[in-house]
Amino acid sequence: ELVREFVAQNNTSQIKHVIQILSQEFALSQHPHSRKGGLIGLAACSIALGKDSGLYLKELIEPVLTCFNDADSRLRYYACEALYNIVKVARGSVLPHFNVLFDGLSKLAADPDPNVKSGSELLDRLLKDIVTESNQFDLVGFIPLLRERIYSNNQYARQFIISWILVLESVPDINLLDYLPEILDGLFQILGDNSKEIRKMCEVALGEFLKEIKKNPSSVKFAEMANILVIHCQASDDLIQLTAMCWMREFIQLAGRVMLPYSSGILTAVLPCLSYDDRKKNIKEVANVCNQSLMKLVIPEDDDMDEAKQSMTLPAEPASEESLSKPEAVSGAICVLQLSFLSSPSFLCSSERIPVTLNLDGIVQVLDCHLHDTSIGMMTRIAVLKWLYHLYIKTPRKMFRHTDSLFPILLRTLSDESDEVILKDLEVLAEIASSPAGQTEGHGPSDGPDARSNQVELHVPIKASQLSSSGTKGMECSPSTPTMNSYFYKFMINLLKRFSSERKLLEMRGAFIIRQLCLLLNAENIFHSMADILLREEDLKFASTMVHTLNTILLTSSELFQLRNQLKDLKTQESRNLFCCLYRSWCHNPVTTVSLCFLTQNYKHAYDLIQKFGDLEVTVDFLTEVDKLVQLIECPIFTYLRLQLLDVKNNPYLIKALYGLLMLLPQSSAFQLLSHRLQCVPNPELMQTGCVQAVAQAAAANIDYTELLQHFEKVQNKHLEARHQRAGRGEQLERRVVL
């Protein structure tokens, strides 16, 4: 009654005096009963003031909020009840004091006393109704408090926070989306709560935000939220990871190249997910979409941009420690991820043109790390190699700056257990070896004395009589062609080194690797360069094994059909050059040398070689190779050779060579096979050498076969000396063991 009288008299000073007495002498008293009376008095005072209570809200609310911290749960309940009455009377007038009310309510939401909690829920609903019906809510002033409170670990406090976010999202006049970067990290942390109910509420809130983002992508601050998503895409909690990955998918598709500055962070999060098993199938599928979408954002124009001159401006700074104030680990991770800033042309977002530059260094570093990590799954390794291939296609000039550092791990990846990984690895290596960008000055490889990066000169032996007339013009050939760059020869050298150091790789995957390379690159260049390198190989045993492997591929692989046809007739200077180059290295293995002569229809030279076999050390391995050659003669590859046996007059040396092989063989199945074949030769008495037309020999008349034969003998003598040295070392070792 007293307060009503003062209101009627407009006696403001007396009203304030009454409120002060109720506050200081009662509500804030040391005696519980006085505090209770003071709280009831303040509530009654507010009711008496009616619509004028808004003028005194600060004086009415502050003592009540102080009692929220009272040790007595009954007093906390009375405080809650008193504040309910004050707010109910004041309605919209309390909004300027919303932050202190929210702060107090967030504490009561986690109160251990059920009655207090129940009372706070009534007050909470009342406050939500007021905010919903008002258009004067100060969102800007509220966000810092929300950002702070959202990191609470208390389940009830989290539930309280999420409920308020859902309310604010539902109010048309409140654009919470503008401030999503401030609270997104906290939302994802709440998503990992142990309570299913809270997780579900948080899912709904995040779902509503994502719907709003899809409706209004032009007003979304994608850049400020990218790193937050990157971090939560690596969460151990499946729900958090899946939700963050779904957001990332939408961000990449909606924001486009704005996301490129965060590519290295995105790849760090996405690539491991590609190897998940069926237990995490959903995450794997979404991660795959993210990966594919991100890859499409890299365009050829990225290779033309000059990072030194490009000044990049984004609408806002990426998430920093201040914007993610609570978890230090998150803030630290984001600071690291900010290194992935840069991309290409521009993308229209937030009504601004934003130049984006591709940070290739960061991307390559992530890809390189994943290739070095032996624990990653097969699908991740394949994805990494696809990325490298894509980058070499789209941005070759910039990628070749990283080739020297990538080359060793790409070579090691050839030892991978998966054929799919090896295929993708070979695609990358083939692109490196054939890209015109690799020929640019300054990008050439250096591989010590073995590497002759630009030109590999291979000389064809010619007769002395030809030197004066034609000179040496056209007598040189190099594996390097317009489609091959300075890395091609380095690749061949290092591939052979790898085969030499990993004999199991050569045995298990050597043929597979070389055949695939012949499809991806020029087969002639591959055989030409390998033959040249093997000619200088010091490990003679490896050289012999490698030549045998190459010869088997040459004679049997469908991929080498064109090359076989080129060698079959030796009609062109290029084919003769190739034959001579191969021959010199094939001399490391006598039987393969003969098979090369059979392929090129050099039957007289094959016969001459077989005559030299009598001077060689005939071992079990040697006879085994002769056996295999006989089997090979019966294959479709040598159909033309078998048909030439019908023309005895013009192919006597072919028949003699085959009889020579027969004489080398012991009585075995191969002996019987070749013997039966030779029995089918018509009119053997016509085998006369005097009237030979030797069509194939005439075609290759400018080849000095005498010099080639001498080279064969020289190489075989080296092999003989090497075997004797190995045998000598073996005897010395045996004597030491006996002693």
XYZ file of C-alpha atoms in Angstrom:
739
model
C 0.000 0.000 0.000
C 2.842 2.322 0.893
C 4.520 1.828 -2.501
C 1.229 2.349 -4.348
C 0.781 5.642 -2.534
C 4.282 6.733 -3.508
C 3.547 5.753 -7.130
C 0.350 7.765 -7.063
C 2.292 10.724 -5.692
C 5.117 10.126 -8.197
C 7.478 10.136 -5.227
C 10.493 8.497 -6.850
C 12.887 9.155 -3.986
C 10.657 7.419 -1.441
C 10.192 4.423 -3.724
C 13.953 4.075 -4.078
C 14.298 4.446 -0.322
C 11.857 1.573 0.298
C 13.643 -0.660 -2.210
C 17.001 0.182 -0.638
C 15.754 -0.758 2.839
C 14.324 -4.056 1.539
C 17.610 -4.762 -0.220
C 20.252 -3.694 2.274
C 18.562 -4.422 5.588
C 16.600 -7.511 4.627
C 17.505 -9.256 1.344
C 21.233 -8.868 1.978
C 20.982 -9.417 5.748
C 23.058 -12.005 7.618
C 19.894 -13.624 9.004
C 18.075 -16.140 6.788
C 14.588 -15.076 7.888
C 15.374 -11.441 7.129
C 16.662 -12.414 3.676
C 13.484 -14.361 3.021
C 11.352 -11.400 4.091
C 13.400 -9.046 1.966
C 12.930 -11.215 -1.146
C 9.160 -11.358 -0.590
C 9.117 -7.599 -0.016
C 11.009 -6.859 -3.246
C 8.614 -9.033 -5.235
C 5.629 -7.301 -3.614
C 7.199 -3.922 -4.328
C 7.541 -4.836 -7.996
C 3.889 -5.879 -8.169
C 2.856 -2.629 -6.523
C 4.932 -0.623 -8.989
C 3.238 -2.328 -11.944
C 4.300 -0.861 -15.293
C 6.575 1.579 -13.485
C 8.721 -1.256 -12.154
C 10.906 -0.928 -15.221
C 12.272 2.302 -13.767
C 13.683 0.467 -10.747
C 14.669 -2.896 -12.201
C 18.386 -2.537 -11.447
C 17.635 -1.922 -7.744
C 15.067 -4.760 -7.673
C 17.046 -7.403 -9.541
C 20.563 -7.097 -8.108
C 19.808 -8.177 -4.495
C 17.659 -11.042 -5.768
C 20.424 -12.290 -8.021
C 22.839 -12.116 -5.103
C 20.592 -14.536 -3.213
C 20.954 -17.037 -6.107
C 24.336 -17.855 -4.543
C 22.919 -18.407 -1.040
C 23.983 -21.596 0.704
C 20.388 -22.275 1.806
C 18.450 -23.966 -0.989
C 15.140 -22.584 0.374
C 16.426 -19.038 0.044
C 17.598 -19.762 -3.500
C 14.080 -20.966 -4.246
C 12.522 -17.801 -2.751
C 14.961 -15.708 -4.780
C 13.887 -17.538 -7.912
C 10.218 -17.001 -7.045
C 10.807 -13.305 -6.307
C 12.625 -12.765 -9.608
C 9.813 -14.563 -11.452
C 7.310 -12.050 -10.088
C 9.578 -9.094 -10.868
C 10.104 -10.256 -14.476
C 6.415 -11.091 -14.932
C 5.433 -7.564 -14.060
C 8.201 -5.801 -15.994
C 8.020 -8.016 -19.144
C 9.983 -6.387 -21.992
C 11.538 -3.831 -19.658
C 13.867 -6.546 -18.298
C 15.631 -7.036 -21.663
C 18.327 -4.410 -20.932
C 19.202 -6.592 -17.919
C 19.022 -9.859 -19.900
C 22.694 -10.774 -19.537
C 22.685 -10.724 -15.732
C 19.389 -12.631 -15.674
C 20.772 -15.224 -18.107
C 23.967 -15.537 -16.087
C 21.988 -16.174 -12.901
C 19.627 -18.619 -14.588
C 22.495 -20.604 -16.109
C 23.775 -21.217 -12.568
C 20.359 -22.223 -11.236
C 19.909 -24.640 -14.146
C 22.697 -26.740 -12.629
C 21.418 -26.382 -9.044
C 21.448 -29.675 -7.110
C 18.107 -28.927 -5.377
C 15.113 -30.109 -7.506
C 12.809 -27.388 -6.152
C 15.249 -24.644 -7.074
C 15.742 -26.219 -10.490
C 11.969 -26.421 -11.003
C 11.562 -22.764 -10.019
C 14.369 -21.717 -12.386
C 12.680 -23.561 -15.238
C 9.482 -21.532 -14.713
C 11.508 -18.326 -14.753
C 13.412 -19.549 -17.813
C 10.186 -20.189 -19.774
C 8.871 -16.747 -18.841
C 12.074 -15.077 -20.015
C 12.001 -17.022 -23.297
C 8.433 -15.878 -23.931
C 9.473 -12.259 -23.371
C 12.451 -12.570 -25.760
C 10.331 -14.285 -28.393
C 7.638 -11.602 -28.408
C 10.069 -8.691 -28.314
C 11.982 -7.009 -31.145
C 14.422 -5.195 -28.878
C 16.694 -8.101 -27.882
C 20.385 -7.089 -27.777
C 22.005 -10.044 -29.550
C 25.373 -8.316 -29.945
C 25.657 -7.773 -26.194
C 24.520 -11.315 -25.437
C 26.925 -13.241 -27.713
C 30.065 -12.847 -25.532
C 28.192 -14.313 -22.551
C 26.769 -17.133 -24.670
C 30.225 -17.908 -26.044
C 31.589 -18.146 -22.507
C 28.754 -20.238 -21.055
C 28.638 -22.651 -24.001
C 31.853 -24.311 -22.807
C 30.282 -25.463 -19.528
C 30.751 -29.171 -18.818
C 27.634 -29.421 -16.627
C 24.856 -31.327 -18.369
C 22.049 -29.103 -17.052
C 23.914 -25.950 -17.990
C 24.489 -27.374 -21.472
C 20.832 -28.237 -21.792
C 19.966 -24.702 -20.714
C 22.349 -23.206 -23.311
C 21.039 -25.355 -26.173
C 17.429 -24.564 -25.279
C 18.197 -20.853 -25.536
C 20.004 -21.259 -28.858
C 16.961 -23.086 -30.233
C 14.703 -20.264 -29.032
C 16.896 -17.555 -30.541
C 17.086 -19.484 -33.825
C 13.288 -19.552 -33.997
C 12.849 -15.777 -33.635
C 12.616 -14.195 -37.132
C 14.015 -10.833 -36.038
C 17.118 -12.388 -34.440
C 19.841 -13.369 -36.940
C 21.939 -15.756 -34.881
C 23.604 -17.081 -38.062
C 25.830 -13.991 -38.188
C 27.348 -15.021 -34.854
C 27.562 -18.747 -35.540
C 31.395 -18.665 -35.742
C 31.389 -17.538 -32.092
C 29.479 -20.571 -30.813
C 30.021 -23.328 -33.402
C 32.983 -24.891 -31.612
C 31.058 -24.990 -28.334
C 28.069 -26.599 -30.059
C 30.251 -29.393 -31.404
C 31.671 -29.970 -27.944
C 28.168 -30.213 -26.472
C 27.363 -32.710 -29.257
C 29.743 -35.091 -27.512
C 27.816 -34.988 -24.215
C 27.068 -38.297 -22.479
C 23.353 -37.482 -22.299
C 21.384 -38.701 -25.329
C 18.804 -35.987 -24.767
C 21.406 -33.212 -24.894
C 23.084 -34.756 -27.936
C 19.716 -34.875 -29.678
C 18.949 -31.245 -28.795
C 22.355 -30.189 -30.093
C 21.829 -32.168 -33.307
C 18.557 -30.328 -33.853
C 20.214 -26.948 -33.240
C 23.062 -27.709 -35.645
C 20.568 -29.040 -38.184
C 18.592 -25.802 -38.047
C 21.753 -23.772 -38.533
C 22.732 -25.874 -41.547
C 19.293 -25.411 -43.111
C 19.672 -21.665 -42.685
C 23.153 -21.781 -44.236
C 21.802 -23.580 -47.308
C 19.034 -20.977 -47.660
C 21.338 -17.963 -47.328
C 24.890 -18.993 -48.351
C 25.795 -15.465 -49.462
C 25.580 -14.150 -45.895
C 27.506 -16.998 -44.256
C 31.008 -16.475 -42.852
C 32.408 -19.729 -44.231
C 36.046 -18.750 -43.785
C 35.619 -18.083 -40.058
C 34.169 -21.529 -39.437
C 36.366 -23.644 -41.737
C 39.098 -24.407 -39.201
C 36.522 -25.222 -36.512
C 35.083 -27.892 -38.802
C 38.560 -29.181 -39.662
C 39.234 -29.825 -35.976
C 35.932 -31.579 -35.284
C 36.221 -33.654 -38.471
C 39.082 -35.361 -36.616
C 37.081 -36.000 -33.436
C 37.137 -39.464 -31.871
C 33.380 -39.262 -31.255
C 31.557 -40.685 -34.286
C 28.577 -38.325 -34.055
C 30.769 -35.236 -33.832
C 32.955 -36.421 -36.699
C 30.022 -37.331 -38.954
C 28.204 -34.054 -38.256
C 31.345 -31.968 -38.827
C 32.074 -33.890 -42.029
C 28.528 -33.248 -43.298
C 29.003 -29.553 -42.580
C 32.344 -29.615 -44.371
C 30.718 -31.219 -47.414
C 28.112 -28.462 -47.542
C 30.702 -25.738 -46.972
C 32.891 -26.932 -49.858
C 29.905 -27.188 -52.188
C 28.363 -23.860 -51.145
C 31.472 -21.717 -50.618
C 33.580 -23.208 -53.393
C 37.057 -21.752 -53.683
C 36.660 -19.753 -50.474
C 37.511 -23.076 -48.776
C 40.776 -23.539 -50.690
C 42.916 -21.687 -48.106
C 41.983 -24.450 -45.664
C 42.747 -27.325 -48.073
C 45.703 -28.701 -46.118
C 43.663 -28.824 -42.907
C 40.675 -30.332 -44.695
C 42.843 -33.022 -46.249
C 44.420 -33.790 -42.885
C 40.939 -34.467 -41.544
C 39.383 -36.135 -44.588
C 42.082 -38.456 -45.965
C 42.276 -40.898 -42.991
C 38.481 -41.307 -43.096
C 38.668 -42.764 -46.614
C 40.114 -45.992 -45.194
C 37.389 -46.504 -42.562
C 35.667 -49.889 -42.519
C 31.913 -50.539 -42.681
C 31.489 -49.626 -39.018
C 32.069 -46.012 -40.029
C 30.632 -46.278 -43.525
C 28.625 -43.038 -43.278
C 31.669 -40.978 -42.301
C 33.700 -42.590 -45.082
C 31.091 -41.779 -47.731
C 30.764 -38.130 -46.691
C 34.559 -37.773 -46.466
C 34.854 -39.124 -49.999
C 32.425 -36.476 -51.280
C 34.412 -33.783 -49.443
C 37.631 -35.029 -51.005
C 36.212 -35.134 -54.537
C 34.574 -31.717 -54.209
C 37.756 -30.122 -52.862
C 39.818 -31.611 -55.678
C 37.513 -30.015 -58.259
C 38.242 -26.572 -56.829
C 41.849 -26.690 -58.072
C 41.973 -25.233 -61.574
C 44.717 -24.614 -64.182
C 44.642 -20.883 -63.421
C 46.158 -21.698 -60.027
C 49.392 -22.530 -61.826
C 49.611 -19.071 -63.366
C 49.155 -16.995 -60.229
C 52.200 -15.353 -58.698
C 51.971 -15.740 -54.942
C 54.544 -13.026 -54.381
C 52.362 -10.414 -56.077
C 49.000 -11.783 -54.978
C 47.476 -9.991 -52.005
C 44.674 -11.946 -50.465
C 41.819 -10.430 -48.471
C 39.191 -12.461 -46.741
C 36.019 -11.058 -45.117
C 37.176 -11.910 -41.647
C 40.051 -13.492 -39.784
C 39.834 -17.237 -39.333
C 38.807 -18.517 -35.933
C 41.319 -17.393 -33.339
C 42.019 -18.092 -29.704
C 39.755 -15.257 -28.662
C 36.791 -16.484 -30.673
C 37.242 -19.966 -29.270
C 38.288 -18.842 -25.852
C 37.675 -21.966 -23.816
C 39.493 -25.057 -25.057
C 43.160 -24.270 -25.429
C 43.799 -27.373 -27.498
C 41.272 -26.259 -30.073
C 42.718 -22.767 -30.265
C 46.233 -24.116 -30.649
C 45.203 -26.462 -33.427
C 43.475 -23.668 -35.261
C 46.579 -21.503 -35.093
C 48.512 -24.313 -36.770
C 45.857 -24.768 -39.399
C 45.920 -21.098 -40.269
C 49.167 -21.849 -42.071
C 46.997 -23.272 -44.838
C 45.958 -19.822 -46.047
C 46.023 -19.214 -49.846
C 44.101 -20.382 -53.206
C 43.111 -18.986 -56.792
C 40.942 -16.536 -58.771
C 37.932 -15.346 -56.874
C 34.585 -16.239 -55.383
C 31.642 -13.996 -54.617
C 30.691 -14.184 -50.950
C 29.302 -11.671 -48.474
C 28.967 -9.244 -51.400
C 32.776 -9.021 -51.763
C 35.238 -10.224 -54.385
C 37.716 -12.387 -52.550
C 40.973 -13.322 -54.320
C 41.944 -16.805 -53.227
C 45.431 -18.254 -53.737
C 46.224 -21.956 -53.646
C 48.655 -22.852 -50.868
C 50.296 -25.704 -52.712
C 53.133 -26.029 -50.198
C 50.718 -26.848 -47.380
C 48.764 -29.350 -49.467
C 51.892 -31.152 -50.680
C 53.246 -31.306 -47.133
C 50.061 -33.039 -45.942
C 50.085 -35.465 -48.883
C 53.766 -36.225 -48.330
C 53.172 -36.916 -44.617
C 50.366 -39.331 -45.418
C 52.522 -41.200 -47.935
C 55.277 -41.564 -45.331
C 52.811 -42.881 -42.741
C 52.912 -46.663 -43.109
C 49.865 -47.095 -40.870
C 47.387 -45.412 -43.212
C 44.916 -47.540 -45.158
C 45.005 -48.421 -48.841
C 42.155 -46.116 -49.882
C 43.880 -43.171 -48.209
C 47.124 -43.892 -50.064
C 45.209 -44.105 -53.338
C 43.479 -40.792 -52.590
C 46.831 -39.135 -51.819
C 48.263 -40.342 -55.131
C 45.138 -39.171 -56.977
C 45.663 -35.752 -55.424
C 49.290 -35.628 -56.499
C 48.369 -36.672 -60.028
C 45.590 -34.062 -60.126
C 47.965 -31.338 -58.933
C 50.579 -32.294 -61.536
C 47.890 -32.044 -64.228
C 46.355 -28.762 -63.019
C 49.394 -26.966 -61.592
C 52.478 -28.634 -63.127
C 54.760 -25.609 -62.934
C 54.291 -25.170 -59.190
C 54.284 -28.905 -58.493
C 57.691 -29.433 -60.065
C 59.168 -27.307 -57.283
C 58.253 -30.168 -54.963
C 59.258 -33.047 -57.233
C 62.737 -33.600 -55.801
C 61.299 -33.990 -52.300
C 58.410 -36.203 -53.463
C 60.438 -38.433 -55.764
C 61.973 -40.738 -53.100
C 58.672 -41.546 -51.399
C 56.961 -42.103 -54.759
C 59.658 -44.624 -55.635
C 59.283 -46.348 -52.257
C 55.545 -46.563 -52.783
C 56.220 -48.943 -55.687
C 56.860 -51.559 -52.987
C 53.299 -51.190 -51.686
C 51.302 -54.375 -51.139
C 48.346 -53.119 -53.187
C 48.312 -53.242 -56.985
C 45.877 -50.317 -57.031
C 48.296 -48.163 -55.060
C 51.157 -49.093 -57.384
C 49.046 -48.257 -60.454
C 48.229 -44.798 -59.110
C 51.844 -44.299 -58.072
C 52.998 -45.165 -61.583
C 50.514 -42.672 -63.022
C 52.063 -39.934 -60.887
C 55.621 -40.940 -61.773
C 54.715 -41.175 -65.462
C 53.204 -37.700 -65.370
C 56.352 -36.359 -63.707
C 58.502 -38.060 -66.334
C 56.474 -36.797 -69.305
C 55.183 -33.361 -68.279
C 56.636 -30.488 -70.332
C 56.879 -28.498 -67.083
C 59.635 -30.855 -65.940
C 61.904 -29.661 -68.743
C 61.976 -26.092 -67.400
C 65.346 -24.782 -66.340
C 65.913 -24.943 -62.632
C 63.644 -27.937 -62.141
C 65.994 -30.506 -63.617
C 66.998 -33.335 -61.298
C 70.482 -34.022 -60.149
C 71.382 -37.598 -59.483
C 75.118 -37.565 -59.248
C 77.363 -38.935 -61.983
C 74.750 -41.438 -63.165
C 72.222 -38.851 -64.207
C 72.563 -37.351 -67.632
C 69.376 -35.441 -67.406
C 68.915 -33.934 -70.820
C 70.393 -36.244 -73.445
C 71.409 -39.889 -73.447
C 73.498 -40.547 -76.532
C 73.524 -44.131 -77.768
C 75.770 -44.957 -80.675
C 75.013 -47.638 -83.254
C 78.051 -49.584 -84.463
C 78.527 -49.034 -88.177
C 80.917 -50.386 -90.728
C 84.056 -48.425 -91.446
C 83.100 -48.108 -95.097
C 80.001 -46.182 -94.125
C 81.793 -43.570 -92.024
C 83.224 -41.709 -94.984
C 80.008 -41.594 -96.967
C 77.322 -40.915 -94.433
C 79.212 -39.732 -91.373
C 77.621 -40.103 -88.016
C 74.550 -38.043 -88.719
C 71.463 -39.949 -87.617
C 73.531 -42.507 -85.796
C 72.604 -41.239 -82.357
C 69.440 -41.897 -80.454
C 68.197 -40.682 -77.101
C 65.338 -41.849 -74.882
C 64.450 -38.183 -74.456
C 61.762 -37.141 -76.913
C 59.439 -34.097 -76.955
C 57.131 -36.024 -74.609
C 59.857 -36.889 -72.138
C 61.483 -34.416 -69.742
C 64.631 -34.289 -67.675
C 63.041 -36.418 -64.939
C 62.449 -39.373 -67.266
C 66.009 -40.647 -67.243
C 66.324 -40.011 -63.509
C 63.180 -42.096 -63.023
C 64.612 -44.972 -65.047
C 67.897 -44.880 -63.120
C 66.194 -44.885 -59.744
C 63.684 -47.536 -60.748
C 66.507 -49.883 -61.695
C 68.323 -49.025 -58.466
C 65.185 -49.972 -56.563
C 64.930 -53.269 -58.428
C 68.594 -53.911 -57.642
C 68.211 -53.241 -53.914
C 64.835 -54.998 -53.642
C 65.115 -58.210 -55.631
C 61.779 -59.365 -54.263
C 60.140 -56.306 -55.808
C 61.699 -57.174 -59.157
C 60.633 -60.784 -58.849
C 57.053 -60.128 -57.689
C 56.155 -56.815 -59.330
C 58.922 -55.980 -61.814
C 57.080 -57.140 -64.923
C 53.835 -55.570 -63.721
C 55.505 -52.188 -63.125
C 57.359 -52.092 -66.444
C 54.298 -53.175 -68.435
C 52.188 -50.436 -66.870
C 54.897 -47.874 -67.581
C 54.899 -48.958 -71.216
C 51.206 -48.091 -71.344
C 51.678 -44.752 -69.585
C 54.879 -43.682 -71.347
C 56.654 -44.449 -74.603
C 57.682 -48.123 -74.541
C 60.625 -47.549 -76.877
C 62.003 -44.826 -74.626
C 61.677 -47.058 -71.566
C 63.535 -50.001 -73.143
C 66.097 -47.738 -74.786
C 66.969 -45.917 -71.560
C 66.970 -49.046 -69.385
C 69.233 -50.814 -71.855
C 71.632 -47.876 -71.800
C 71.681 -47.800 -67.988
C 72.177 -51.566 -67.693
C 75.105 -51.334 -70.079
C 76.931 -49.477 -67.290
C 75.637 -51.661 -64.448
C 78.449 -52.925 -62.222
C 76.383 -55.691 -60.606
C 76.567 -58.149 -63.488
C 74.279 -60.686 -61.887
C 71.541 -58.090 -61.476
C 72.122 -56.874 -65.034
C 71.599 -60.413 -66.327
C 68.419 -60.870 -64.271
C 67.055 -57.490 -65.336
C 67.776 -58.146 -68.995
C 65.989 -61.477 -68.734
C 62.958 -59.705 -67.199
C 62.910 -57.016 -69.888
C 63.281 -59.604 -72.621
C 60.378 -61.664 -71.296
C 58.206 -58.532 -71.217
C 59.314 -57.568 -74.725
C 58.471 -60.987 -76.139
C 55.252 -61.779 -74.295
C 53.406 -58.628 -73.243
C 50.485 -57.372 -75.300
C 51.482 -53.823 -74.334
C 54.697 -54.243 -76.383
C 52.997 -55.394 -79.623
C 53.880 -52.206 -81.507
C 57.486 -52.262 -80.312
C 57.873 -55.907 -81.373
C 56.588 -55.060 -84.838
C 59.040 -52.171 -85.019
C 61.933 -54.498 -84.182
C 60.757 -57.391 -86.329
C 61.905 -56.008 -89.675
C 64.497 -53.342 -88.756
C 63.316 -51.313 -91.743
C 63.965 -47.887 -90.250
C 67.085 -46.274 -88.865
C 65.282 -45.773 -85.532
C 64.479 -49.477 -85.241
C 68.084 -50.414 -86.055
C 69.326 -47.937 -83.447
C 67.014 -49.480 -80.886
C 68.137 -53.001 -81.760
C 71.794 -52.107 -81.313
C 71.097 -50.409 -78.004
C 69.130 -53.383 -76.698
C 71.653 -55.867 -78.052
C 74.551 -54.354 -76.109
C 72.725 -54.755 -72.807
C 71.094 -58.044 -73.750
C 74.636 -59.447 -73.999
C 74.518 -59.725 -70.186
C 72.365 -62.796 -70.822
C 73.393 -65.035 -73.747
C 70.028 -66.722 -74.276
C 68.091 -63.447 -74.262
C 70.544 -62.124 -76.870
C 69.655 -65.044 -79.122
C 65.935 -64.472 -78.555
C 66.379 -60.790 -79.536
C 68.052 -61.940 -82.758
C 65.131 -64.292 -83.399
C 62.678 -61.438 -82.828
C 64.546 -59.144 -85.225
C 65.063 -61.976 -87.774
C 68.844 -61.747 -87.444
C 69.116 -65.514 -87.895
C 72.718 -65.655 -89.119
C 73.850 -63.618 -86.128
C 71.799 -65.859 -83.845
C 73.606 -68.857 -85.348
C 76.980 -67.135 -84.820
C 76.084 -66.438 -81.176
C 75.066 -70.038 -80.552
C 78.412 -71.148 -81.972
C 80.037 -69.036 -79.256
C 78.039 -70.836 -76.572
C 80.543 -73.661 -76.741
C 83.071 -71.355 -75.096
C 80.700 -70.376 -72.279
C 80.247 -72.014 -68.909
C 77.092 -74.094 -69.313
C 75.219 -74.051 -66.012
C 71.835 -75.321 -64.904
C 70.460 -71.760 -65.067
C 71.785 -71.430 -68.614
C 70.092 -74.657 -69.731
C 66.890 -73.600 -67.992
C 66.840 -70.403 -70.033
C 67.427 -72.333 -73.251
C 64.515 -74.558 -72.235
C 62.309 -71.478 -71.747
C 63.362 -70.070 -75.125
C 62.294 -73.303 -76.813
C 58.932 -73.060 -75.069
C 58.661 -69.452 -76.216
C 59.333 -70.376 -79.842
C 56.149 -72.451 -79.697
C 54.092 -69.422 -78.577
C 52.019 -67.146 -80.878
C 54.689 -64.435 -80.641
C 56.993 -66.478 -82.905
C 54.362 -67.689 -85.373
C 56.150 -65.825 -88.164
C 59.428 -67.584 -87.262
C 57.822 -71.031 -87.438
C 56.283 -70.194 -90.809
C 59.691 -69.132 -92.090
C 60.866 -72.696 -91.513
C 58.858 -73.549 -94.653
C 61.206 -71.361 -96.697
C 64.323 -73.457 -96.189
C 66.210 -71.852 -99.039
C 66.055 -68.330 -97.659
C 66.286 -69.192 -93.945
C 69.050 -71.761 -93.547
C 70.615 -69.942 -90.591
C 67.305 -70.016 -88.760
C 67.231 -73.789 -89.061
C 70.906 -74.035 -88.120
C 70.334 -71.828 -85.085
C 67.453 -73.998 -83.939
C 69.533 -77.117 -84.432
C 72.250 -75.403 -82.412
C 69.810 -74.923 -79.537
C 68.800 -78.558 -79.895
C 72.415 -79.656 -79.559
C 72.795 -77.572 -76.398
C 69.830 -79.201 -74.665
C 70.019 -82.455 -72.736
C 67.443 -85.153 -73.489
C 64.427 -83.370 -72.003
C 60.877 -82.346 -72.852
C 62.208 -79.156 -74.451
C 64.592 -81.260 -76.554
C 61.711 -83.445 -77.738
C 59.564 -80.370 -78.491
C 62.195 -78.665 -80.632
C 63.196 -81.952 -82.281
C 59.595 -82.606 -83.358
C 59.358 -79.083 -84.740
C 62.533 -79.457 -86.798
C 61.329 -82.778 -88.150
C 58.526 -80.854 -89.808
C 60.965 -78.741 -91.839
C 60.646 -79.696 -95.544
C 63.629 -80.681 -97.706
C 66.416 -80.283 -95.159
C 68.944 -81.082 -97.920
C 68.242 -77.625 -99.375
C 69.930 -75.999 -96.371
C 72.730 -74.315 -98.305
C 74.253 -71.022 -97.269
C 75.643 -70.008 -100.616
C 72.425 -68.721 -102.192
C 70.840 -67.079 -99.247
C 68.703 -64.005 -99.931
C 68.616 -63.064 -96.263
C 65.893 -60.467 -96.565
C 66.038 -59.419 -92.951
C 69.836 -59.248 -93.012
C 69.757 -57.022 -96.085
C 67.389 -54.643 -94.358
C 69.902 -54.245 -91.562
C 72.984 -54.250 -93.788
C 74.427 -51.157 -92.203
C 74.824 -52.854 -88.811
C 78.311 -54.097 -88.000
C 77.514 -57.580 -86.674
C 81.194 -58.408 -86.223
C 81.517 -55.564 -83.749
C 78.353 -56.717 -81.990
C 79.716 -60.241 -81.736
C 82.937 -58.923 -80.237
C 80.915 -56.930 -77.717
C 79.030 -60.114 -76.790
C 82.298 -61.979 -76.145
C 83.639 -59.063 -74.075
C 80.560 -58.960 -71.858
C 80.525 -62.718 -71.382
C 84.187 -62.671 -70.359
C 83.281 -60.112 -67.674
C 80.529 -62.409 -66.422
C 82.945 -65.370 -66.378
C 85.487 -63.400 -64.354
C 82.772 -62.286 -61.944
C 81.601 -65.888 -61.426
C 85.145 -67.034 -60.772
C 85.634 -64.245 -58.246
C 82.409 -65.205 -56.468
C 83.453 -68.850 -56.493
C 86.872 -67.911 -55.086
C 85.300 -65.928 -52.286
C 83.009 -68.869 -51.549
C 85.980 -71.289 -51.268
C 87.804 -68.892 -48.932
C 84.719 -68.649 -46.774
C 84.401 -72.443 -46.632
C 88.064 -72.796 -45.563
C 87.548 -70.238 -42.790
C 84.506 -72.129 -41.562
C 86.454 -75.434 -41.531
C 89.369 -73.856 -39.679
